Amino acid sequence: MDKKLEDLKVLIDSNTIQKRIEEVADSINSNYNKYEILNVICILKGAVMFYTELAKHLKMPVKMEFISLSSYGNSTHSSGKVKSLNLSLPTYENENILIVEDIIDTGLTLDFLIRFIKQNCRAKNVELAVLFDKKCARKYNIKPDYAAFDIDDKFIVGFGLDYQEYYRNLDFVGYFE
Ligand code: IMP
Ligand code: MG
């Protein structure tokens, strides 16, 4: 592997991430009826850390769903195509959906998923929460309803985000210089 852990610079430490996720959960809690079901969809694998931390702080009844999507392959740039690994979802008749993703970059992945959900599920409302918003890389008109951090156009790893499948397990987020 060409990118080594000792060359990784910390961008956001673990405490800062945890605190910010709690704030995001607070704003989600304040926007929903606390008795109404929220279907929270995790986009594997990248969102897994953000998803579990966020879910712990949600106060309404939550139903969890997991799907696999990827657009990067093994590179540090978007391939321009979305690969769906298991895209079967319930209909969510008249229920709320919150999609949870690690990072929104070009917006391709989420554009694909949101279209899919709107065509295939009869949900009442679909919202999007991301850990990172790389606004400057956007090519599709998608805006997250909740974004924990805005970041520049740099390639980051940790807290679910990978480089060639490595570094997802780190409790902080870093970048290679
Ligand atoms: P998009 O479809 O171009 O918006 O890309 C979103 C996907 O690309 C995310 O779900 C990530 O898996 C991946 N991605 C984008 N930027 C980064 C990064 O800086 N580090 C690791 N993965 C990234
Ligand atoms: Mg991803």
PDB file of N, CA and C in Angstrom, residues 18-28:
ATOM      1  N   GLN A  18     -17.054  13.441  17.645  1.00  0.00           N
ATOM      2  CA  GLN A  18     -18.143  12.972  18.516  1.00  0.00           C
ATOM      3  C   GLN A  18     -19.080  14.113  18.909  1.00  0.00           C
ATOM      4  N   LYS A  19     -18.487  15.243  19.323  1.00  0.00           N
ATOM      5  CA  LYS A  19     -19.312  16.383  19.760  1.00  0.00           C
ATOM      6  C   LYS A  19     -20.175  16.898  18.633  1.00  0.00           C
ATOM      7  N   ARG A  20     -19.587  16.987  17.465  1.00  0.00           N
ATOM      8  CA  ARG A  20     -20.317  17.523  16.311  1.00  0.00           C
ATOM      9  C   ARG A  20     -21.462  16.579  15.905  1.00  0.00           C
ATOM     10  N   ILE A  21     -21.222  15.269  16.015  1.00  0.00           N
ATOM     11  CA  ILE A  21     -22.286  14.312  15.669  1.00  0.00           C
ATOM     12  C   ILE A  21     -23.458  14.463  16.647  1.00  0.00           C
ATOM     13  N   GLU A  22     -23.147  14.720  17.919  1.00  0.00           N
ATOM     14  CA  GLU A  22     -24.233  14.951  18.882  1.00  0.00           C
ATOM     15  C   GLU A  22     -25.046  16.187  18.518  1.00  0.00           C
ATOM     16  N   GLU A  23     -24.353  17.229  18.050  1.00  0.00           N
ATOM     17  CA  GLU A  23     -25.079  18.440  17.624  1.00  0.00           C
ATOM     18  C   GLU A  23     -25.976  18.152  16.421  1.00  0.00           C
ATOM     19  N   VAL A  24     -25.460  17.356  15.487  1.00  0.00           N
ATOM     20  CA  VAL A  24     -26.270  17.006  14.309  1.00  0.00           C
ATOM     21  C   VAL A  24     -27.500  16.204  14.763  1.00  0.00           C
ATOM     22  N   ALA A  25     -27.296  15.264  15.685  1.00  0.00           N
ATOM     23  CA  ALA A  25     -28.421  14.474  16.205  1.00  0.00           C
ATOM     24  C   ALA A  25     -29.444  15.387  16.875  1.00  0.00           C
ATOM     25  N   ASP A  26     -28.971  16.392  17.630  1.00  0.00           N
ATOM     26  CA  ASP A  26     -29.891  17.334  18.281  1.00  0.00           C
ATOM     27  C   ASP A  26     -30.748  18.051  17.243  1.00  0.00           C
ATOM     28  N   SER A  27     -30.124  18.481  16.141  1.00  0.00           N
ATOM     29  CA  SER A  27     -30.956  19.204  15.174  1.00  0.00           C
ATOM     30  C   SER A  27     -31.922  18.260  14.453  1.00  0.00           C
ATOM     31  N   ILE A  28     -31.521  17.015  14.243  1.00  0.00           N
ATOM     32  CA  ILE A  28     -32.475  16.047  13.667  1.00  0.00           C
ATOM     33  C   ILE A  28     -33.628  15.818  14.656  1.00  0.00           C
TER      34      ILE A  28
END
